[in-house]
mmCIF file of C-alpha atoms in Angstrom:
data_model
loop_
_atom_site.group_PDB
_atom_site.id
_atom_site.type_symbol
_atom_site.label_atom_id
_atom_site.label_comp_id
_atom_site.label_asym_id
_atom_site.label_seq_id
_atom_site.Cartn_x
_atom_site.Cartn_y
_atom_site.Cartn_z
ATOM 1 C CA MET A 4 -0.169 0.016 0.038
ATOM 2 C CA GLY A 5 1.064 3.782 -1.186
ATOM 3 C CA ARG A 6 2.320 5.611 1.498
ATOM 4 C CA GLU A 7 -0.311 8.716 0.239
ATOM 5 C CA ARG A 8 -2.504 6.324 0.567
ATOM 6 C CA ILE A 9 -2.576 5.103 4.111
ATOM 7 C CA LEU A 10 -1.360 8.399 5.699
ATOM 8 C CA ALA A 11 -5.065 9.030 3.602
ATOM 9 C CA ASP A 12 -6.410 5.653 5.452
ATOM 10 C CA LEU A 13 -5.444 6.370 8.548
ATOM 11 C CA HIS A 14 -6.788 10.315 8.606
ATOM 12 C CA ALA A 15 -10.448 8.608 7.847
ATOM 13 C CA ALA A 16 -9.754 6.030 10.695
ATOM 14 C CA LEU A 17 -9.201 9.354 13.414
ATOM 15 C CA THR A 18 -11.629 12.163 12.200
ATOM 16 C CA GLY A 19 -12.477 11.521 9.328
ATOM 17 C CA ASP A 20 -16.778 10.915 8.705
ATOM 18 C CA GLY A 21 -18.189 8.507 11.102
ATOM 19 C CA ALA A 22 -14.183 8.253 12.002
ATOM 20 C CA ALA A 23 -14.795 4.612 13.983
ATOM 21 C CA ALA A 24 -12.326 4.145 16.872
ATOM 22 C CA ILE A 25 -10.440 6.801 18.969
ATOM 23 C CA SER A 26 -7.244 4.752 18.239
ATOM 24 C CA GLN A 27 -4.935 3.271 15.604
ATOM 25 C CA ALA A 28 -2.523 1.082 14.369
ATOM 26 C CA ILE A 29 0.338 1.020 12.246
ATOM 27 C CA SER A 30 1.317 -2.419 12.223
ATOM 28 C CA GLY A 31 4.298 -3.595 10.006
ATOM 29 C CA LEU A 32 7.564 -5.578 9.605
ATOM 30 C CA GLY A 33 11.038 -3.910 11.450
ATOM 31 C CA GLY A 34 11.985 -0.724 8.966
ATOM 32 C CA ILE A 35 9.319 -1.384 7.356
ATOM 33 C CA GLY A 36 9.021 2.909 7.972
ATOM 34 C CA LYS A 37 5.805 3.448 10.585
ATOM 35 C CA THR A 38 8.089 5.702 12.794
ATOM 36 C CA GLN A 39 8.428 7.873 9.468
ATOM 37 C CA THR A 40 4.949 7.878 8.447
ATOM 38 C CA ALA A 41 3.427 8.582 12.126
ATOM 39 C CA VAL A 42 6.175 10.876 12.024
ATOM 40 C CA GLU A 43 4.406 12.366 7.988
ATOM 41 C CA TYR A 44 0.820 12.362 10.167
ATOM 42 C CA ALA A 45 2.041 14.426 13.436
ATOM 43 C CA TYR A 46 3.771 16.936 11.117
ATOM 44 C CA ARG A 47 0.694 16.821 8.401
ATOM 45 C CA TYR A 48 -2.282 17.397 11.262
ATOM 46 C CA GLY A 49 -0.149 19.224 13.915
ATOM 47 C CA GLN A 50 1.637 22.096 11.995
ATOM 48 C CA GLY A 51 0.243 25.077 9.358
ATOM 49 C CA GLU A 52 -2.178 27.775 10.217
ATOM 50 C CA THR A 53 -5.181 25.526 11.521
ATOM 51 C CA PRO A 54 -3.901 21.906 12.772
ATOM 52 C CA LEU A 55 -6.240 19.701 13.242
ATOM 53 C CA TYR A 56 -4.768 19.032 16.890
ATOM 54 C CA GLU A 57 -3.273 21.530 19.176
ATOM 55 C CA TRP A 58 -0.969 19.143 21.049
ATOM 56 C CA VAL A 59 0.960 15.785 19.539
ATOM 57 C CA PHE A 60 2.952 13.849 22.115
ATOM 58 C CA TRP A 61 5.365 11.526 21.295
ATOM 59 C CA VAL A 62 6.425 8.492 23.502
ATOM 60 C CA LYS A 63 8.707 5.644 22.985
ATOM 61 C CA ALA A 64 6.777 2.431 23.933
ATOM 62 C CA ASP A 65 10.223 0.653 23.325
ATOM 63 C CA THR A 66 10.145 -0.668 27.342
ATOM 64 C CA GLU A 67 8.241 0.189 30.625
ATOM 65 C CA LEU A 68 10.624 3.013 31.481
ATOM 66 C CA ASN A 69 10.586 4.958 28.356
ATOM 67 C CA VAL A 70 7.074 4.295 28.536
ATOM 68 C CA ILE A 71 6.390 5.955 31.481
ATOM 69 C CA GLN A 72 9.060 8.384 31.972
ATOM 70 C CA ASP A 73 7.793 9.802 28.159
ATOM 71 C CA PHE A 74 4.035 9.724 29.283
ATOM 72 C CA GLY A 75 5.499 11.631 33.003
ATOM 73 C CA ALA A 76 6.854 14.339 30.534
ATOM 74 C CA ILE A 77 3.518 14.890 29.249
ATOM 75 C CA ALA A 78 2.059 16.286 32.691
ATOM 76 C CA ILE A 79 5.253 19.087 32.384
ATOM 77 C CA ALA A 80 4.465 19.977 28.999
ATOM 78 C CA VAL A 81 1.025 20.678 29.588
ATOM 79 C CA GLU A 82 2.648 22.853 32.682
ATOM 80 C CA VAL A 83 0.247 20.867 34.761
ATOM 81 C CA PRO A 84 0.633 23.044 37.906
ATOM 82 C CA GLY A 85 3.529 21.594 40.789
ATOM 83 C CA ALA A 86 4.705 18.578 37.576
ATOM 84 C CA GLU A 87 8.078 19.697 38.485
ATOM 85 C CA ALA A 88 7.911 18.599 41.809
ATOM 86 C CA LEU A 89 5.694 14.868 41.524
ATOM 87 C CA LYS A 90 7.587 11.766 42.075
ATOM 88 C CA LEU A 91 7.062 10.442 37.856
ATOM 89 C CA GLU A 92 4.377 7.814 39.513
ATOM 90 C CA GLU A 93 2.272 10.601 40.317
ATOM 91 C CA ARG A 94 3.461 12.527 36.693
ATOM 92 C CA VAL A 95 2.014 9.539 34.591
ATOM 93 C CA GLN A 96 -1.326 10.173 36.358
ATOM 94 C CA ALA A 97 -1.382 14.056 36.248
ATOM 95 C CA ALA A 98 -0.899 13.382 32.536
ATOM 96 C CA LYS A 99 -3.257 10.772 32.270
ATOM 97 C CA GLN A 100 -6.421 12.953 33.839
ATOM 98 C CA TRP A 101 -4.928 15.980 31.986
ATOM 99 C CA LEU A 102 -5.714 13.965 28.645
ATOM 100 C CA ASN A 103 -9.106 12.876 29.971
ATOM 101 C CA LYS A 104 -9.779 17.017 30.428
ATOM 102 C CA ASN A 105 -8.631 18.526 27.748
ATOM 103 C CA GLY A 106 -9.208 17.231 23.908
ATOM 104 C CA GLY A 107 -7.835 18.132 20.852
ATOM 105 C CA TRP A 108 -4.815 16.193 21.255
ATOM 106 C CA LEU A 109 -2.737 13.677 19.561
ATOM 107 C CA LEU A 110 -1.046 10.640 21.321
ATOM 108 C CA ILE A 111 2.021 8.644 19.358
ATOM 109 C CA PHE A 112 2.751 5.097 21.165
ATOM 110 C CA ASP A 113 6.232 4.720 19.182
ATOM 111 C CA ASN A 114 7.377 1.221 18.746
ATOM 112 C CA ALA A 115 4.711 -0.386 21.333
ATOM 113 C CA ASP A 116 5.562 -4.396 19.801
ATOM 114 C CA ASP A 117 4.198 -4.701 23.558
ATOM 115 C CA PRO A 118 0.872 -3.481 23.868
ATOM 116 C CA ARG A 119 0.146 -5.055 27.120
ATOM 117 C CA LEU A 120 3.110 -2.253 28.478
ATOM 118 C CA LEU A 121 0.335 0.584 27.352
ATOM 119 C CA ARG A 122 -2.727 -1.202 29.139
ATOM 120 C CA PRO A 123 -1.845 1.661 31.903
ATOM 121 C CA TYR A 124 -1.709 4.484 29.457
ATOM 122 C CA ARG A 125 -5.115 3.720 28.096
ATOM 123 C CA THR A 126 -7.981 6.845 28.098
ATOM 124 C CA THR A 127 -11.242 7.464 27.786
ATOM 125 C CA ASN A 128 -11.647 11.120 26.738
ATOM 126 C CA SER A 129 -12.806 10.976 23.253
ATOM 127 C CA ALA A 130 -12.374 14.277 21.772
ATOM 128 C CA GLY A 131 -8.247 12.586 21.881
ATOM 129 C CA ARG A 132 -6.767 10.174 19.446
ATOM 130 C CA VAL A 133 -3.845 7.610 20.316
ATOM 131 C CA LEU A 134 -1.646 6.194 17.411
ATOM 132 C CA LEU A 135 0.577 3.157 17.958
ATOM 133 C CA THR A 136 3.431 2.310 15.606
ATOM 134 C CA SER A 137 3.993 -1.611 15.842
ATOM 135 C CA ARG A 138 5.318 -4.642 14.569
ATOM 136 C CA ALA A 139 2.641 -6.730 16.085
ATOM 137 C CA GLN A 140 -0.585 -7.313 14.354
ATOM 138 C CA SER A 141 -2.991 -7.569 17.407
ATOM 139 C CA PHE A 142 -4.791 -4.851 19.747
ATOM 140 C CA GLY A 143 -7.184 -5.829 21.603
ATOM 141 C CA ILE A 144 -6.148 -6.593 24.652
ATOM 142 C CA VAL A 145 -5.437 -1.872 23.950
ATOM 143 C CA GLY A 146 -9.383 -1.624 22.740
ATOM 144 C CA ILE A 147 -7.764 -1.682 18.795
ATOM 145 C CA GLY A 148 -9.635 -3.730 16.002
ATOM 146 C CA LYS A 149 -7.827 -4.472 13.144
ATOM 147 C CA ALA A 150 -4.406 -2.212 12.917
ATOM 148 C CA LEU A 151 -3.196 -0.286 9.417
ATOM 149 C CA ALA A 152 -0.672 -3.193 7.235
ATOM 150 C CA LEU A 153 2.174 -1.067 6.245
ATOM 151 C CA GLU A 154 3.898 -2.708 3.294
ATOM 152 C CA LYS A 155 6.465 -2.107 1.615
ATOM 153 C CA LEU A 156 7.022 0.661 -0.852
ATOM 154 C CA GLU A 157 5.299 1.007 -4.307
ATOM 155 C CA PRO A 158 8.560 0.481 -6.691
ATOM 156 C CA GLU A 159 8.020 4.359 -7.138
ATOM 157 C CA GLU A 160 8.391 5.440 -4.147
ATOM 158 C CA ALA A 161 11.308 3.323 -3.723
ATOM 159 C CA GLU A 162 13.229 4.273 -7.070
ATOM 160 C CA ARG A 163 12.202 8.048 -6.752
ATOM 161 C CA PHE A 164 13.585 7.946 -2.636
ATOM 162 C CA LEU A 165 16.806 6.839 -3.790
ATOM 163 C CA TRP A 166 17.490 9.840 -5.993
ATOM 164 C CA GLU A 167 15.764 12.255 -4.062
ATOM 165 C CA ARG A 168 18.175 10.771 -1.185
ATOM 166 C CA THR A 169 21.425 10.884 -2.756
ATOM 167 C CA GLY A 170 20.692 14.331 -4.085
ATOM 168 C CA ARG A 171 20.593 13.383 -7.784
ATOM 169 C CA ALA A 172 18.027 14.406 -10.663
ATOM 170 C CA ILE A 173 15.679 11.621 -12.084
ATOM 171 C CA PRO A 174 17.568 11.187 -15.960
ATOM 172 C CA PRO A 175 15.003 12.659 -18.337
ATOM 173 C CA VAL A 176 15.671 9.120 -20.530
ATOM 174 C CA ALA A 177 16.765 5.788 -19.259
ATOM 175 C CA SER A 178 20.047 5.276 -18.471
ATOM 176 C CA ALA A 179 21.995 2.657 -17.918
ATOM 177 C CA GLU A 180 22.203 4.863 -14.002
ATOM 178 C CA THR A 181 18.741 4.464 -13.985
ATOM 179 C CA GLU A 182 18.185 0.987 -14.791
ATOM 180 C CA ALA A 183 20.260 0.362 -11.862
ATOM 181 C CA VAL A 184 18.466 2.687 -9.925
ATOM 182 C CA VAL A 185 14.653 0.267 -10.580
ATOM 183 C CA ALA A 186 18.096 -3.502 -9.967
ATOM 184 C CA ILE A 187 17.916 -1.970 -6.604
ATOM 185 C CA ALA A 188 14.422 -0.733 -5.040
ATOM 186 C CA ALA A 189 13.881 -3.936 -6.157
ATOM 187 C CA GLU A 190 16.572 -6.676 -5.103
ATOM 188 C CA LEU A 191 15.966 -4.936 -1.675
ATOM 189 C CA ASP A 192 12.008 -5.522 -2.121
ATOM 190 C CA TYR A 193 11.432 -1.945 -1.361
ATOM 191 C CA LEU A 194 12.109 -2.379 2.494
ATOM 192 C CA PRO A 195 12.628 1.396 3.615
ATOM 193 C CA LEU A 196 15.786 0.806 5.973
ATOM 194 C CA ALA A 197 17.721 -1.131 3.230
ATOM 195 C CA LEU A 198 16.896 1.815 0.745
ATOM 196 C CA GLU A 199 17.662 3.966 3.601
ATOM 197 C CA GLN A 200 21.378 1.693 3.768
ATOM 198 C CA ALA A 201 22.528 1.629 -0.211
ATOM 199 C CA ALA A 202 21.818 5.402 -0.399
ATOM 200 C CA ALA A 203 23.639 6.796 1.846
ATOM 201 C CA TYR A 204 26.245 3.960 1.156
ATOM 202 C CA VAL A 205 25.923 5.493 -2.471
ATOM 203 C CA GLU A 206 25.752 9.189 -1.498
ATOM 204 C CA HIS A 207 28.669 8.784 1.106
ATOM 205 C CA LYS A 208 31.236 6.755 -1.320
ATOM 206 C CA ASP A 209 30.054 8.804 -4.178
ATOM 207 C CA THR A 210 29.878 6.296 -6.426
ATOM 208 C CA THR A 211 27.068 5.838 -9.194
ATOM 209 C CA PHE A 212 24.116 3.843 -8.729
ATOM 210 C CA GLU A 213 25.234 0.746 -11.549
ATOM 211 C CA LYS A 214 28.175 0.509 -9.113
ATOM 212 C CA TYR A 215 27.220 -0.070 -6.806
ATOM 213 C CA PHE A 216 24.696 -2.630 -7.529
ATOM 214 C CA GLN A 217 27.705 -4.831 -9.536
ATOM 215 C CA SER A 218 28.778 -5.404 -6.084
ATOM 216 C CA TYR A 219 25.427 -5.801 -3.434
ATOM 217 C CA GLN A 220 25.037 -9.052 -6.453
ATOM 218 C CA ARG A 221 28.731 -10.024 -5.942
ATOM 219 C CA ARG A 222 28.238 -9.504 -2.207
ATOM 220 C CA ARG A 223 24.749 -9.052 -1.881
ATOM 221 C CA LEU A 224 23.646 -8.038 2.762
ATOM 222 C CA LYS A 225 27.849 -7.732 3.274
ATOM 223 C CA LEU A 226 27.479 -5.070 0.810
ATOM 224 C CA LEU A 227 24.526 -3.263 2.761
ATOM 225 C CA GLU A 228 25.131 -4.197 5.803
ATOM 226 C CA LYS A 229 28.785 -1.304 5.078
ATOM 227 C CA GLN A 230 26.787 1.522 6.101
ATOM 228 C CA GLY A 231 24.083 2.230 8.415
ATOM 229 C CA PRO A 232 20.831 4.063 8.354
ATOM 230 C CA GLU A 233 21.669 8.383 9.070
ATOM 231 C CA THR A 234 18.163 9.563 7.902
ATOM 232 C CA GLY A 235 14.699 8.346 8.973
ATOM 233 C CA ASP A 236 15.163 7.764 12.794
ATOM 234 C CA TYR A 237 16.029 3.671 11.988
ATOM 235 C CA PRO A 238 17.875 2.892 14.969
ATOM 236 C CA ALA A 239 20.170 -0.128 13.145
ATOM 237 C CA SER A 240 20.315 -1.939 10.090
ATOM 238 C CA VAL A 241 19.189 -4.576 8.314
ATOM 239 C CA ALA A 242 20.481 -6.869 10.648
ATOM 240 C CA THR A 243 21.103 -5.355 13.452
ATOM 241 C CA THR A 244 16.837 -4.291 13.270
ATOM 242 C CA TRP A 245 15.259 -7.726 12.837
ATOM 243 C CA GLN A 246 17.763 -9.829 14.905
ATOM 244 C CA LEU A 247 16.122 -9.731 18.441
ATOM 245 C CA ASN A 248 12.885 -10.636 16.532
ATOM 246 C CA PHE A 249 15.203 -13.576 16.472
ATOM 247 C CA GLU A 250 15.761 -14.640 19.343
ATOM 248 C CA ALA A 251 12.296 -14.159 20.891
ATOM 249 C CA VAL A 252 11.002 -16.318 18.267
ATOM 250 C CA GLN A 253 13.594 -18.717 18.849
ATOM 251 C CA ALA A 254 12.725 -18.533 23.446
ATOM 252 C CA GLU A 255 9.252 -19.151 22.827
ATOM 253 C CA SER A 256 8.942 -21.512 19.954
ATOM 254 C CA GLU A 257 11.911 -24.296 18.613
ATOM 255 C CA ALA A 258 9.226 -25.302 16.597
ATOM 256 C CA SER A 259 8.666 -21.626 14.960
ATOM 257 C CA ALA A 260 11.807 -21.220 14.431
ATOM 258 C CA ARG A 261 12.723 -23.783 13.044
ATOM 259 C CA VAL A 262 9.938 -22.285 9.896
ATOM 260 C CA LEU A 263 12.063 -19.109 9.568
ATOM 261 C CA GLU A 264 14.618 -20.514 8.959
ATOM 262 C CA LEU A 265 12.975 -22.634 6.250
ATOM 263 C CA SER A 266 11.489 -20.174 5.076
ATOM 264 C CA ALA A 267 15.106 -18.335 4.072
ATOM 265 C CA PHE A 268 15.115 -20.943 1.372
ATOM 266 C CA LEU A 269 12.026 -20.647 0.015
ATOM 267 C CA ALA A 270 10.300 -18.484 -3.141
ATOM 268 C CA ALA A 271 8.998 -15.426 -0.882
ATOM 269 C CA ASP A 272 5.355 -14.958 -1.808
ATOM 270 C CA ALA A 273 2.484 -17.115 -1.411
ATOM 271 C CA ILE A 274 4.461 -20.656 0.931
ATOM 272 C CA PRO A 275 1.209 -22.974 0.960
ATOM 273 C CA TYR A 276 0.450 -23.389 4.470
ATOM 274 C CA GLU A 277 0.211 -27.412 2.897
ATOM 275 C CA LEU A 278 4.022 -27.794 2.667
ATOM 276 C CA LEU A 279 3.555 -28.197 5.629
ATOM 277 C CA VAL A 280 1.350 -29.856 6.901
ATOM 278 C CA LEU A 281 2.011 -32.622 4.952
ATOM 279 C CA GLY A 282 6.072 -31.824 4.892
ATOM 280 C CA ARG A 283 5.879 -32.263 8.479
ATOM 281 C CA GLU A 284 7.613 -34.944 9.052
ATOM 282 C CA GLN A 285 10.632 -34.594 6.515
ATOM 283 C CA LEU A 286 10.952 -30.974 8.292
ATOM 284 C CA GLY A 287 13.315 -31.921 11.685
ATOM 285 C CA GLU A 288 11.488 -32.952 14.620
ATOM 286 C CA GLU A 289 10.846 -29.379 15.916
ATOM 287 C CA ILE A 290 8.161 -28.880 13.410
ATOM 288 C CA ALA A 291 7.309 -32.544 13.027
ATOM 289 C CA ALA A 292 5.950 -32.459 17.207
ATOM 290 C CA ALA A 293 4.227 -29.017 16.438
ATOM 291 C CA LEU A 294 1.787 -30.274 13.926
ATOM 292 C CA ALA A 295 1.642 -33.781 14.999
ATOM 293 C CA ASP A 296 -2.183 -32.993 16.122
ATOM 294 C CA PHE A 297 -3.036 -30.973 12.869
ATOM 295 C CA ASP A 298 -4.883 -34.086 11.420
ATOM 296 C CA ALA A 299 -7.972 -33.604 14.237
ATOM 297 C CA ASP A 300 -6.583 -29.920 15.450
ATOM 298 C CA PRO A 301 -5.670 -27.974 12.888
ATOM 299 C CA VAL A 302 -5.143 -24.722 14.935
ATOM 300 C CA VAL A 303 -2.007 -26.173 15.892
ATOM 301 C CA LEU A 304 -0.291 -24.754 12.660
ATOM 302 C CA GLU A 305 -1.878 -20.847 13.632
ATOM 303 C CA GLU A 306 -0.203 -21.569 16.870
ATOM 304 C CA LEU A 307 3.254 -22.676 14.861
ATOM 305 C CA LEU A 308 2.695 -18.992 12.921
ATOM 306 C CA GLU A 309 2.205 -16.903 15.577
ATOM 307 C CA PRO A 310 5.443 -16.263 17.041
ATOM 308 C CA LEU A 311 6.571 -15.900 13.476
ATOM 309 C CA THR A 312 3.284 -12.957 12.618
ATOM 310 C CA GLN A 313 3.882 -11.400 16.682
ATOM 311 C CA TYR A 314 6.880 -9.165 14.917
ATOM 312 C CA SER A 315 5.189 -8.785 11.283
ATOM 313 C CA LEU A 316 8.155 -11.204 10.179
ATOM 314 C CA ILE A 317 5.877 -13.498 7.828
ATOM 315 C CA ARG A 318 2.489 -11.879 6.624
ATOM 316 C CA LEU A 319 -0.095 -14.474 6.718
ATOM 317 C CA ASP A 320 -2.831 -14.713 3.641
ATOM 318 C CA ALA A 321 -5.612 -17.318 5.315
ATOM 319 C CA GLN A 322 -7.889 -16.708 2.620
ATOM 320 C CA ASN A 323 -5.117 -18.589 0.372
ATOM 321 C CA ASP A 324 -3.896 -21.032 2.315
ATOM 322 C CA ALA A 325 -0.587 -19.440 2.535
ATOM 323 C CA TYR A 326 1.992 -16.806 4.014
ATOM 324 C CA SER A 327 4.946 -14.962 2.504
ATOM 325 C CA ILE A 328 8.592 -13.332 3.817
ATOM 326 C CA HIS A 329 9.815 -10.630 3.551
ATOM 327 C CA ARG A 330 13.459 -11.895 0.943
ATOM 328 C CA LEU A 331 15.392 -9.132 3.391
ATOM 329 C CA VAL A 332 14.922 -11.410 5.647
ATOM 330 C CA GLN A 333 15.592 -14.631 3.930
ATOM 331 C CA ALA A 334 19.087 -13.176 3.489
ATOM 332 C CA VAL A 335 19.688 -12.203 7.100
ATOM 333 C CA VAL A 336 18.602 -15.057 8.109
#
């Protein structure tokens, strides 16, 4: 889904005619651009002569400590009397009381990969709006129904980003450089974080896209990881961004970790559930054991895949009994 489309859908969900909820979530793979989309939404509707939101609050939600500190800081930002003298827990309560009494605000919880952390911070004020960015896909615990799934960039968006990020004008006619940009975007499967790393390398080395693509074909992930991201508020490179998720999956389920490893060797799109079910006895003892009761209890397949969907490492297509995996997730695995 293009970025303009998802921004429009987000705006309609939160504020349009018949807005369905006071809270919404943007879900997707690490590095897909969730934070950048939230920043763009906040900028568009929290700035200008007649902003839709009088206040925009940003809360880092990756850890419980960050949530407490940033949420408590709201009380100081809105100048609750005596807020600076309050203990942190008291400041949090003061912030919550202010949010419940006042409107015209947008509260963004960024990187809320464990939505359970946010339960104590739920508000009941329909005059405010809450937006989450998360790798998770289920948010019922915080009262949010279906999240907006952020997919990779459209090809034209990815190609335009490479030109603009390196400060180069798009040539008026096709050339080796334009062909290389198309090829790089496709090889990186239109992932914003990977595109940022590639563009940063091209800019730093003052090289051409054609030369970068030639090197990438030989060194692939090793070349990509030569240069970390510099713009877009990405905290880490592609490999580092997903490493903790891989470790979390393995800690929760060895069988799910084996599915992830297997998926790295398959065509990335429309991997059939049938491959796991019918082939379970040949796919290792962990997968075989996890799916042993499938014939009598088919839900065990969803349980096997759930740790992978929890971090958006795979995307389910239940209608066609299949799932997909990003090509760079395959490369890192």
